[in-house]
Structure formats: structure tokens, C-alpha cells
Amino acid sequence: MPGREPTIRGVTRAVSAAGALALLGGCNMVVMNPTGDIALQQRNLILVAVGLMLIIIVPVMTMTVVFAWRYRRGNPNKIYDPDFDHSTTLELVIWSCPLLIIIALSAVTWTSTHLLDPFRPLERIGPGRPVPADAKPLKVQVVGLDWKWLFIYPELGIATVNELALPVDVPVHFSITSTSQFSTFYAPTMAGMIYAMPGMQSQLNAVLNKPGDSWGYSGNYTGRGHSDMRFQLHGMAPADFDRWVARVKKDGGALTAADYLRLEQPSEKVPVIRYAAVQPQLFDRVLNRCVEPDKPCMSDVMAHVWTAPAVQELSCSDEHRSGASMCSACSRSTAWLLALMKSADRIPNHVIALEALCSPGFVRSPV
């Protein structure tokens, strides 16, 4: 029947819309359901920022509809005023409201940026709950590999792959690096996203407040195995965490430098691996890119170059002595270049020509 076709079509659309909403109801918006205080404060910052912006957006959207209806062509009560050109009240509203919103957003963003600085030690473990004076942060060293995560607990002497267990209400200090690519360490229920970079160390101070299981991952695309570069995050009561540590020490293997080099090779969908013992200073060797035998560490190379006679005897020529800051910058750049050259190319130590970067402002000096 022709008259019923629009009705059937409308019912079909309504059922489809209801089904889509039902499917969306099954989504877990982890960012909006934090289990850690840092993630909670970040969630609140999002809500405050959105709320402040809606103060402008909602009236504008509403007035768009009202104006379109009120000044429609068929409105018999519309007012036509061809001589209107200015309204002081309207100008004040148009300019002052957005300005106030921007000032409020700037103040909130400025304070939150400093309060939520990932390098800043925690001052509280929850709303109205300051960090106890005798609380000692749990240290966890994080290494982003291709395509998996390595977690080292240096004070406990254990390590895991693709599994991070933390006791609730205990501050945690993360030291974060990676091997070959820029990854991002991101556990959305615990804290924000932190870059993991080769040869560099990032930090994160965070805490979990609720027991439970969730996931973390890398939010930065790093190639073929990126989609499976995920880790399990377990929030545990302190007693349960102690039992978990005891199981790892009982059942796990040992993580030596040789084991790490095998683990470092690219691999996908790596299951959870637990290590009952970890070679001392392994994270520092990963950070300084010297896990391989007989490979010099970046920190040692830089320390050697900074104390070498060639660096200490760098001097500006007479025509550049007045520019002390430029000479200082040139000496730092030249020293850095020398470190890379000596580490990578093994060039002879008897003579190094210090040029290119700062010539003619620098003279050649023997090493």
C-alpha cells in the first residue's frame, strides 16, 4: 500500500538508530573511566574544557535556529530595519563572552599543565589524600621494543614482557625509553601518553587507586606489529601484588644481556614473559645503547670527549673572542660531533681536525 511505505521506512530507520545506540553502549570509554588519580584529573580537565566551550557553542547553535525561524521569509511578524548598523550591547556580548571563556581556559590549562607534569613527583594519591610522608615510590623501568613492552622492577629484581602489575594507592615512578623507534607509553586508565625515545629517558609519576585489569599500548604507529604492541595492566591490592612478585620469582627465568638481545629482535603478538632475575644495570645499558659486548656506552663516550684535551683547549680566534656565547655554542656542538664520530667510525685519536661547524672561529687541537 502506497500510504504505508513512509511509515515502514520511518520505523526501519528508528530501529536502526536504536540498534546503533545499543552497540555504542557496549563501548568502554576508558579515558572517561579512570582508575588512577592522574587519569582522573586529566578526565576532569577534559570535562571542564568541554563545558567551558559549550557555554559558547550551545547558545550559538540555539540562536542559529531561532534567528532562522524568526527572520524567515514567511513570518508575518518580522521586523524590517534597514537603518540598523550598530548595537553596543550586542558588541559587548559578542566580544566579552568568548574573551572570558579564553581567559578561563588559559588559566585552567596553565595550572593543569604544571600540576600534571609527568616529571613532577606526586603530591596526592587521590582526592583529599596526600602522599604519606613515609611512602616510597615503586620504581619501574619501561623499554619499548619492536613490538612489545619490557618492564623491569629494579628494586624487586624481576622483569616482565607485556604485563605490568602495580599495587593500588602506591606512587609509581616510571623511567621510559625505547630501542629503535619513537613509541608512546600509554595506559589510559592510569595516566596520559608519554613518548619512549631511543637513547633518551622520559619519566612518569602515577598511581592506581582501584584494583582491576585493563590494557596499555603504544599510541604512535611504529610499523607492521603496531596493532599488537599492547600490555596487560593489573591493579592489585598490596598483598596480592606481593604474591604476584613471589610467583614471578618462583617461576620466571633470568634476563641477561644475551637474553635481552634476543628479545630485542622484532616480533609480533608476544605472550606474557616473566623473569625472576635481571642483569644489573640492564636498563642503563639499553638507554645508553651498549647492551652488545664491547660496545661503548653513550654516557661514557660523551664523558670522555668532554674531558679530552681537544675539547678543553678549544678557543676562539681573536676576531671571535667578543662573542663568548657563540664560541660556547660552537664548542658544545663540536664536542658532540666528535663524540659521535669517535663512537661510530673509530677514527684515529692522534689528530682530529675541529672544523666545519665553527671555522674559522676555532683552531685545530690534538687529542
mmCIF file of N, CA, C and O in Angstrom, residues 86-174:
data_model
loop_
_atom_site.group_PDB
_atom_site.id
_atom_site.type_symbol
_atom_site.label_atom_id
_atom_site.label_comp_id
_atom_site.label_asym_id
_atom_site.label_seq_id
_atom_site.Cartn_x
_atom_site.Cartn_y
_atom_site.Cartn_z
ATOM 1 N N HIS A 86 24.499 49.243 14.251
ATOM 2 C CA HIS A 86 25.360 49.037 15.403
ATOM 3 C C HIS A 86 24.520 48.840 16.663
ATOM 4 O O HIS A 86 23.441 49.428 16.806
ATOM 5 N N SER A 87 25.035 47.965 17.570
ATOM 6 C CA SER A 87 24.433 47.784 18.890
ATOM 7 C C SER A 87 25.561 47.568 19.889
ATOM 8 O O SER A 87 26.274 46.566 19.817
ATOM 9 N N THR A 88 25.726 48.512 20.787
ATOM 10 C CA THR A 88 26.792 48.405 21.791
ATOM 11 C C THR A 88 26.596 47.182 22.671
ATOM 12 O O THR A 88 27.556 46.457 22.983
ATOM 13 N N THR A 89 25.373 46.928 23.070
ATOM 14 C CA THR A 89 25.100 45.754 23.911
ATOM 15 C C THR A 89 25.468 44.471 23.194
ATOM 16 O O THR A 89 26.106 43.568 23.764
ATOM 17 N N LEU A 90 25.096 44.369 21.911
ATOM 18 C CA LEU A 90 25.409 43.175 21.136
ATOM 19 C C LEU A 90 26.919 43.011 20.960
ATOM 20 O O LEU A 90 27.458 41.894 21.054
ATOM 21 N N GLU A 91 27.618 44.107 20.731
ATOM 22 C CA GLU A 91 29.071 44.040 20.583
ATOM 23 C C GLU A 91 29.733 43.558 21.867
ATOM 24 O O GLU A 91 30.673 42.754 21.849
ATOM 25 N N LEU A 92 29.250 44.046 23.016
ATOM 26 C CA LEU A 92 29.815 43.613 24.292
ATOM 27 C C LEU A 92 29.624 42.120 24.505
ATOM 28 O O LEU A 92 30.534 41.421 24.968
ATOM 29 N N VAL A 93 28.422 41.635 24.181
ATOM 30 C CA VAL A 93 28.153 40.206 24.362
ATOM 31 C C VAL A 93 29.018 39.375 23.417
ATOM 32 O O VAL A 93 29.617 38.367 23.816
ATOM 33 N N ILE A 94 29.104 39.794 22.153
ATOM 34 C CA ILE A 94 29.841 39.025 21.151
ATOM 35 C C ILE A 94 31.323 38.923 21.495
ATOM 36 O O ILE A 94 31.948 37.865 21.295
ATOM 37 N N TRP A 95 31.912 40.004 22.020
ATOM 38 C CA TRP A 95 33.348 40.002 22.281
ATOM 39 C C TRP A 95 33.706 39.590 23.705
ATOM 40 O O TRP A 95 34.734 38.938 23.925
ATOM 41 N N SER A 96 32.904 39.955 24.692
ATOM 42 C CA SER A 96 33.270 39.675 26.079
ATOM 43 C C SER A 96 33.114 38.206 26.446
ATOM 44 O O SER A 96 33.963 37.645 27.159
ATOM 45 N N CYS A 97 32.059 37.557 25.972
ATOM 46 C CA CYS A 97 31.845 36.141 26.335
ATOM 47 C C CYS A 97 32.978 35.242 25.836
ATOM 48 O O CYS A 97 33.559 34.485 26.632
ATOM 49 N N PRO A 98 33.346 35.290 24.544
ATOM 50 C CA PRO A 98 34.494 34.471 24.122
ATOM 51 C C PRO A 98 35.785 34.826 24.843
ATOM 52 O O PRO A 98 36.591 33.942 25.149
ATOM 53 N N LEU A 99 35.979 36.131 25.126
ATOM 54 C CA LEU A 99 37.199 36.543 25.817
ATOM 55 C C LEU A 99 37.267 35.944 27.216
ATOM 56 O O LEU A 99 38.314 35.450 27.652
ATOM 57 N N LEU A 100 36.151 35.960 27.916
ATOM 58 C CA LEU A 100 36.112 35.376 29.257
ATOM 59 C C LEU A 100 36.349 33.868 29.206
ATOM 60 O O LEU A 100 37.023 33.305 30.081
ATOM 61 N N ILE A 101 35.792 33.216 28.190
ATOM 62 C CA ILE A 101 35.992 31.779 28.051
ATOM 63 C C ILE A 101 37.475 31.475 27.797
ATOM 64 O O ILE A 101 38.054 30.538 28.375
ATOM 65 N N ILE A 102 38.108 32.250 26.931
ATOM 66 C CA ILE A 102 39.527 32.046 26.631
ATOM 67 C C ILE A 102 40.371 32.266 27.875
ATOM 68 O O ILE A 102 41.322 31.509 28.148
ATOM 69 N N ILE A 103 40.062 33.291 28.660
ATOM 70 C CA ILE A 103 40.817 33.547 29.888
ATOM 71 C C ILE A 103 40.662 32.372 30.854
ATOM 72 O O ILE A 103 41.643 31.905 31.456
ATOM 73 N N ALA A 104 39.430 31.865 31.000
ATOM 74 C CA ALA A 104 39.200 30.736 31.904
ATOM 75 C C ALA A 104 39.932 29.489 31.418
ATOM 76 O O ALA A 104 40.579 28.778 32.208
ATOM 77 N N LEU A 105 39.862 29.212 30.117
ATOM 78 C CA LEU A 105 40.566 28.047 29.567
ATOM 79 C C LEU A 105 42.071 28.182 29.736
ATOM 80 O O LEU A 105 42.762 27.204 30.048
ATOM 81 N N SER A 106 42.588 29.391 29.532
ATOM 82 C CA SER A 106 44.028 29.611 29.685
ATOM 83 C C SER A 106 44.467 29.358 31.125
ATOM 84 O O SER A 106 45.504 28.718 31.361
ATOM 85 N N ALA A 107 43.688 29.847 32.084
ATOM 86 C CA ALA A 107 44.039 29.646 33.492
ATOM 87 C C ALA A 107 44.007 28.167 33.864
ATOM 88 O O ALA A 107 44.921 27.650 34.519
ATOM 89 N N VAL A 108 42.962 27.466 33.421
ATOM 90 C CA VAL A 108 42.847 26.032 33.727
ATOM 91 C C VAL A 108 43.979 25.253 33.069
ATOM 92 O O VAL A 108 44.593 24.370 33.678
ATOM 93 N N THR A 109 44.263 25.568 31.804
ATOM 94 C CA THR A 109 45.318 24.854 31.088
ATOM 95 C C THR A 109 46.684 25.113 31.703
ATOM 96 O O THR A 109 47.504 24.190 31.854
ATOM 97 N N TRP A 110 46.959 26.339 32.080
ATOM 98 C CA TRP A 110 48.252 26.688 32.659
ATOM 99 C C TRP A 110 48.484 25.950 33.970
ATOM 100 O O TRP A 110 49.532 25.324 34.171
ATOM 101 N N THR A 111 47.513 25.995 34.865
ATOM 102 C CA THR A 111 47.690 25.334 36.161
ATOM 103 C C THR A 111 47.763 23.819 35.999
ATOM 104 O O THR A 111 48.588 23.153 36.636
ATOM 105 N N SER A 112 46.916 23.267 35.141
ATOM 106 C CA SER A 112 46.903 21.816 34.968
ATOM 107 C C SER A 112 48.184 21.321 34.316
ATOM 108 O O SER A 112 48.667 20.228 34.637
ATOM 109 N N THR A 113 48.742 22.105 33.382
ATOM 110 C CA THR A 113 49.984 21.703 32.731
ATOM 111 C C THR A 113 51.103 21.522 33.745
ATOM 112 O O THR A 113 51.901 20.579 33.652
ATOM 113 N N HIS A 114 51.162 22.390 34.744
ATOM 114 C CA HIS A 114 52.208 22.278 35.762
ATOM 115 C C HIS A 114 51.863 21.221 36.815
ATOM 116 O O HIS A 114 52.736 20.464 37.251
ATOM 117 N N LEU A 115 50.602 21.155 37.224
ATOM 118 C CA LEU A 115 50.219 20.184 38.246
ATOM 119 C C LEU A 115 50.318 18.753 37.727
ATOM 120 O O LEU A 115 50.597 17.832 38.500
ATOM 121 N N LEU A 116 50.062 18.550 36.437
ATOM 122 C CA LEU A 116 50.080 17.213 35.850
ATOM 123 C C LEU A 116 51.356 16.937 35.056
ATOM 124 O O LEU A 116 51.374 16.028 34.230
ATOM 125 N N ASP A 117 52.401 17.702 35.299
ATOM 126 C CA ASP A 117 53.685 17.449 34.655
ATOM 127 C C ASP A 117 54.134 16.027 35.004
ATOM 128 O O ASP A 117 54.269 15.684 36.191
ATOM 129 N N PRO A 118 54.371 15.169 34.005
ATOM 130 C CA PRO A 118 54.720 13.778 34.329
ATOM 131 C C PRO A 118 56.029 13.633 35.094
ATOM 132 O O PRO A 118 56.235 12.634 35.783
ATOM 133 N N PHE A 119 56.932 14.619 35.008
ATOM 134 C CA PHE A 119 58.189 14.559 35.750
ATOM 135 C C PHE A 119 58.006 14.984 37.206
ATOM 136 O O PHE A 119 58.891 14.764 38.019
ATOM 137 N N ARG A 120 56.878 15.575 37.529
ATOM 138 C CA ARG A 120 56.659 16.110 38.878
ATOM 139 C C ARG A 120 56.247 14.994 39.839
ATOM 140 O O ARG A 120 55.306 14.253 39.582
ATOM 141 N N PRO A 121 56.948 14.855 40.974
ATOM 142 C CA PRO A 121 56.543 13.830 41.951
ATOM 143 C C PRO A 121 55.110 14.062 42.425
ATOM 144 O O PRO A 121 54.627 15.197 42.506
ATOM 145 N N LEU A 122 54.436 12.969 42.735
ATOM 146 C CA LEU A 122 53.041 13.062 43.164
ATOM 147 C C LEU A 122 52.940 13.754 44.516
ATOM 148 O O LEU A 122 53.760 13.539 45.410
ATOM 149 N N GLU A 123 51.912 14.585 44.642
ATOM 150 C CA GLU A 123 51.618 15.224 45.922
ATOM 151 C C GLU A 123 50.402 14.601 46.590
ATOM 152 O O GLU A 123 50.143 14.843 47.768
ATOM 153 N N ARG A 124 49.659 13.795 45.827
ATOM 154 C CA ARG A 124 48.498 13.126 46.396
ATOM 155 C C ARG A 124 48.310 11.792 45.680
ATOM 156 O O ARG A 124 48.763 11.602 44.549
ATOM 157 N N ILE A 125 47.639 10.854 46.328
ATOM 158 C CA ILE A 125 47.319 9.584 45.699
ATOM 159 C C ILE A 125 45.843 9.507 45.344
ATOM 160 O O ILE A 125 45.393 8.528 44.736
ATOM 161 N N GLY A 126 45.098 10.533 45.705
ATOM 162 C CA GLY A 126 43.683 10.613 45.373
ATOM 163 C C GLY A 126 43.116 11.913 45.886
ATOM 164 O O GLY A 126 43.795 12.658 46.621
ATOM 165 N N PRO A 127 41.882 12.253 45.520
ATOM 166 C CA PRO A 127 41.270 13.498 46.001
ATOM 167 C C PRO A 127 41.225 13.541 47.527
ATOM 168 O O PRO A 127 40.674 12.652 48.177
ATOM 169 N N GLY A 128 41.855 14.575 48.082
ATOM 170 C CA GLY A 128 41.879 14.710 49.533
ATOM 171 C C GLY A 128 42.762 13.709 50.244
ATOM 172 O O GLY A 128 42.665 13.556 51.474
ATOM 173 N N ARG A 129 43.645 13.032 49.527
ATOM 174 C CA ARG A 129 44.514 12.013 50.118
ATOM 175 C C ARG A 129 45.972 12.303 49.741
ATOM 176 O O ARG A 129 46.447 11.834 48.704
ATOM 177 N N PRO A 130 46.678 13.086 50.532
ATOM 178 C CA PRO A 130 48.084 13.379 50.198
ATOM 179 C C PRO A 130 48.950 12.134 50.303
ATOM 180 O O PRO A 130 48.615 11.164 50.988
ATOM 181 N N VAL A 131 50.073 12.167 49.613
ATOM 182 C CA VAL A 131 51.021 11.061 49.680
ATOM 183 C C VAL A 131 51.592 10.983 51.088
ATOM 184 O O VAL A 131 52.064 11.986 51.626
ATOM 185 N N PRO A 132 51.537 9.817 51.731
ATOM 186 C CA PRO A 132 52.110 9.701 53.083
ATOM 187 C C PRO A 132 53.585 10.082 53.098
ATOM 188 O O PRO A 132 54.323 9.852 52.143
ATOM 189 N N ALA A 133 54.012 10.660 54.199
ATOM 190 C CA ALA A 133 55.389 11.142 54.296
ATOM 191 C C ALA A 133 56.399 10.012 54.164
ATOM 192 O O ALA A 133 57.517 10.223 53.678
ATOM 193 N N ASP A 134 56.033 8.811 54.608
ATOM 194 C CA ASP A 134 56.971 7.689 54.555
ATOM 195 C C ASP A 134 56.780 6.818 53.321
ATOM 196 O O ASP A 134 57.398 5.749 53.219
ATOM 197 N N ALA A 135 55.946 7.255 52.381
ATOM 198 C CA ALA A 135 55.681 6.451 51.190
ATOM 199 C C ALA A 135 56.893 6.475 50.255
ATOM 200 O O ALA A 135 57.442 7.541 49.961
ATOM 201 N N LYS A 136 57.287 5.308 49.788
ATOM 202 C CA LYS A 136 58.405 5.185 48.859
ATOM 203 C C LYS A 136 57.867 4.754 47.500
ATOM 204 O O LYS A 136 57.240 3.703 47.393
ATOM 205 N N PRO A 137 58.090 5.542 46.448
ATOM 206 C CA PRO A 137 57.553 5.174 45.132
ATOM 207 C C PRO A 137 58.132 3.853 44.630
ATOM 208 O O PRO A 137 59.308 3.547 44.851
ATOM 209 N N LEU A 138 57.296 3.088 43.979
ATOM 210 C CA LEU A 138 57.748 1.871 43.305
ATOM 211 C C LEU A 138 58.391 2.267 41.983
ATOM 212 O O LEU A 138 57.777 2.969 41.181
ATOM 213 N N LYS A 139 59.609 1.822 41.739
ATOM 214 C CA LYS A 139 60.312 2.165 40.504
ATOM 215 C C LYS A 139 60.095 1.094 39.450
ATOM 216 O O LYS A 139 60.264 -0.098 39.726
ATOM 217 N N VAL A 140 59.704 1.531 38.254
ATOM 218 C CA VAL A 140 59.514 0.630 37.125
ATOM 219 C C VAL A 140 60.225 1.225 35.920
ATOM 220 O O VAL A 140 60.034 2.404 35.597
ATOM 221 N N GLN A 141 61.055 0.430 35.275
ATOM 222 C CA GLN A 141 61.773 0.849 34.076
ATOM 223 C C GLN A 141 61.098 0.237 32.859
ATOM 224 O O GLN A 141 60.881 -0.977 32.806
ATOM 225 N N VAL A 142 60.753 1.086 31.894
ATOM 226 C CA VAL A 142 59.957 0.675 30.738
ATOM 227 C C VAL A 142 60.813 0.793 29.483
ATOM 228 O O VAL A 142 61.443 1.832 29.243
ATOM 229 N N VAL A 143 60.806 -0.264 28.676
ATOM 230 C CA VAL A 143 61.538 -0.267 27.405
ATOM 231 C C VAL A 143 60.550 -0.637 26.305
ATOM 232 O O VAL A 143 59.933 -1.706 26.343
ATOM 233 N N GLY A 144 60.401 0.249 25.324
ATOM 234 C CA GLY A 144 59.574 -0.045 24.169
ATOM 235 C C GLY A 144 60.380 -0.774 23.109
ATOM 236 O O GLY A 144 61.358 -0.248 22.583
ATOM 237 N N LEU A 145 59.994 -2.011 22.816
ATOM 238 C CA LEU A 145 60.674 -2.835 21.825
ATOM 239 C C LEU A 145 59.789 -2.996 20.599
ATOM 240 O O LEU A 145 58.637 -2.563 20.577
ATOM 241 N N ASP A 146 60.308 -3.650 19.563
ATOM 242 C CA ASP A 146 59.525 -3.975 18.368
ATOM 243 C C ASP A 146 59.012 -5.406 18.498
ATOM 244 O O ASP A 146 59.775 -6.351 18.369
ATOM 245 N N TRP A 147 57.762 -5.704 18.711
ATOM 246 C CA TRP A 147 56.674 -4.819 19.053
ATOM 247 C C TRP A 147 56.087 -5.365 20.336
ATOM 248 O O TRP A 147 55.155 -6.168 20.339
ATOM 249 N N LYS A 148 56.685 -4.949 21.433
ATOM 250 C CA LYS A 148 56.353 -5.451 22.762
ATOM 251 C C LYS A 148 56.885 -4.475 23.797
ATOM 252 O O LYS A 148 57.626 -3.545 23.469
ATOM 253 N N TRP A 149 56.514 -4.709 25.048
ATOM 254 C CA TRP A 149 56.936 -3.838 26.141
ATOM 255 C C TRP A 149 57.690 -4.654 27.186
ATOM 256 O O TRP A 149 57.252 -5.739 27.581
ATOM 257 N N LEU A 150 58.811 -4.129 27.627
ATOM 258 C CA LEU A 150 59.587 -4.752 28.695
ATOM 259 C C LEU A 150 59.492 -3.876 29.940
ATOM 260 O O LEU A 150 59.750 -2.674 29.879
ATOM 261 N N PHE A 151 59.127 -4.492 31.068
ATOM 262 C CA PHE A 151 59.014 -3.782 32.343
ATOM 263 C C PHE A 151 59.996 -4.406 33.334
ATOM 264 O O PHE A 151 59.944 -5.604 33.608
ATOM 265 N N ILE A 152 60.891 -3.565 33.836
ATOM 266 C CA ILE A 152 61.899 -4.009 34.802
ATOM 267 C C ILE A 152 61.584 -3.353 36.151
ATOM 268 O O ILE A 152 61.390 -2.137 36.226
ATOM 269 N N TYR A 153 61.527 -4.183 37.192
ATOM 270 C CA TYR A 153 61.345 -3.698 38.570
ATOM 271 C C TYR A 153 62.714 -3.772 39.249
ATOM 272 O O TYR A 153 63.069 -4.810 39.831
ATOM 273 N N PRO A 154 63.524 -2.717 39.179
ATOM 274 C CA PRO A 154 64.920 -2.814 39.646
ATOM 275 C C PRO A 154 65.050 -3.126 41.131
ATOM 276 O O PRO A 154 65.978 -3.829 41.537
ATOM 277 N N GLU A 155 64.149 -2.615 41.959
ATOM 278 C CA GLU A 155 64.256 -2.851 43.387
ATOM 279 C C GLU A 155 63.783 -4.245 43.775
ATOM 280 O O GLU A 155 64.139 -4.756 44.839
ATOM 281 N N LEU A 156 62.956 -4.855 42.917
ATOM 282 C CA LEU A 156 62.455 -6.203 43.192
ATOM 283 C C LEU A 156 63.264 -7.264 42.466
ATOM 284 O O LEU A 156 63.128 -8.456 42.753
ATOM 285 N N GLY A 157 64.076 -6.852 41.483
ATOM 286 C CA GLY A 157 64.920 -7.796 40.765
ATOM 287 C C GLY A 157 64.174 -8.690 39.808
ATOM 288 O O GLY A 157 64.649 -9.786 39.486
ATOM 289 N N ILE A 158 63.003 -8.241 39.297
ATOM 290 C CA ILE A 158 62.224 -9.035 38.358
ATOM 291 C C ILE A 158 61.913 -8.195 37.124
ATOM 292 O O ILE A 158 62.135 -6.977 37.108
ATOM 293 N N ALA A 159 61.403 -8.847 36.097
ATOM 294 C CA ALA A 159 61.011 -8.158 34.874
ATOM 295 C C ALA A 159 59.902 -8.946 34.202
ATOM 296 O O ALA A 159 59.752 -10.158 34.424
ATOM 297 N N THR A 160 59.129 -8.265 33.375
ATOM 298 C CA THR A 160 58.044 -8.902 32.632
ATOM 299 C C THR A 160 57.994 -8.330 31.223
ATOM 300 O O THR A 160 58.479 -7.217 30.972
ATOM 301 N N VAL A 161 57.391 -9.075 30.341
ATOM 302 C CA VAL A 161 57.135 -8.621 28.982
ATOM 303 C C VAL A 161 55.626 -8.605 28.777
ATOM 304 O O VAL A 161 54.941 -9.611 29.015
ATOM 305 N N ASN A 162 55.116 -7.461 28.354
ATOM 306 C CA ASN A 162 53.690 -7.273 28.055
ATOM 307 C C ASN A 162 52.793 -7.516 29.255
ATOM 308 O O ASN A 162 51.617 -7.878 29.110
ATOM 309 N N GLU A 163 53.302 -7.300 30.450
ATOM 310 C CA GLU A 163 52.488 -7.372 31.669
ATOM 311 C C GLU A 163 53.035 -6.377 32.672
ATOM 312 O O GLU A 163 54.213 -6.401 33.006
ATOM 313 N N LEU A 164 52.152 -5.522 33.169
ATOM 314 C CA LEU A 164 52.524 -4.523 34.172
ATOM 315 C C LEU A 164 51.580 -4.657 35.359
ATOM 316 O O LEU A 164 50.378 -4.407 35.225
ATOM 317 N N ALA A 165 52.111 -5.070 36.482
ATOM 318 C CA ALA A 165 51.322 -5.206 37.709
ATOM 319 C C ALA A 165 51.754 -4.131 38.698
ATOM 320 O O ALA A 165 52.963 -3.910 38.901
ATOM 321 N N LEU A 166 50.777 -3.465 39.315
ATOM 322 C CA LEU A 166 51.064 -2.387 40.246
ATOM 323 C C LEU A 166 50.169 -2.500 41.471
ATOM 324 O O LEU A 166 48.990 -2.852 41.350
ATOM 325 N N PRO A 167 50.700 -2.197 42.649
ATOM 326 C CA PRO A 167 49.842 -2.151 43.843
ATOM 327 C C PRO A 167 49.043 -0.852 43.872
ATOM 328 O O PRO A 167 49.541 0.205 43.457
ATOM 329 N N VAL A 168 47.818 -0.923 44.343
ATOM 330 C CA VAL A 168 46.970 0.269 44.384
ATOM 331 C C VAL A 168 47.418 1.187 45.515
ATOM 332 O O VAL A 168 47.970 0.739 46.530
ATOM 333 N N ASP A 169 47.188 2.476 45.308
ATOM 334 C CA ASP A 169 47.477 3.522 46.289
ATOM 335 C C ASP A 169 48.965 3.605 46.641
ATOM 336 O O ASP A 169 49.335 4.071 47.726
ATOM 337 N N VAL A 170 49.821 3.157 45.721
ATOM 338 C CA VAL A 170 51.276 3.271 45.905
ATOM 339 C C VAL A 170 51.822 4.105 44.756
ATOM 340 O O VAL A 170 51.633 3.752 43.590
ATOM 341 N N PRO A 171 52.499 5.221 45.031
ATOM 342 C CA PRO A 171 53.080 6.019 43.935
ATOM 343 C C PRO A 171 54.071 5.193 43.125
ATOM 344 O O PRO A 171 54.828 4.387 43.670
ATOM 345 N N VAL A 172 54.057 5.411 41.812
ATOM 346 C CA VAL A 172 54.931 4.671 40.912
ATOM 347 C C VAL A 172 55.724 5.676 40.084
ATOM 348 O O VAL A 172 55.153 6.631 39.536
ATOM 349 N N HIS A 173 57.025 5.446 39.994
ATOM 350 C CA HIS A 173 57.887 6.288 39.164
ATOM 351 C C HIS A 173 58.379 5.459 37.987
ATOM 352 O O HIS A 173 59.088 4.465 38.172
ATOM 353 N N PHE A 174 57.994 5.851 36.776
ATOM 354 C CA PHE A 174 58.385 5.155 35.560
ATOM 355 C C PHE A 174 59.568 5.866 34.912
ATOM 356 O O PHE A 174 59.553 7.102 34.769
#
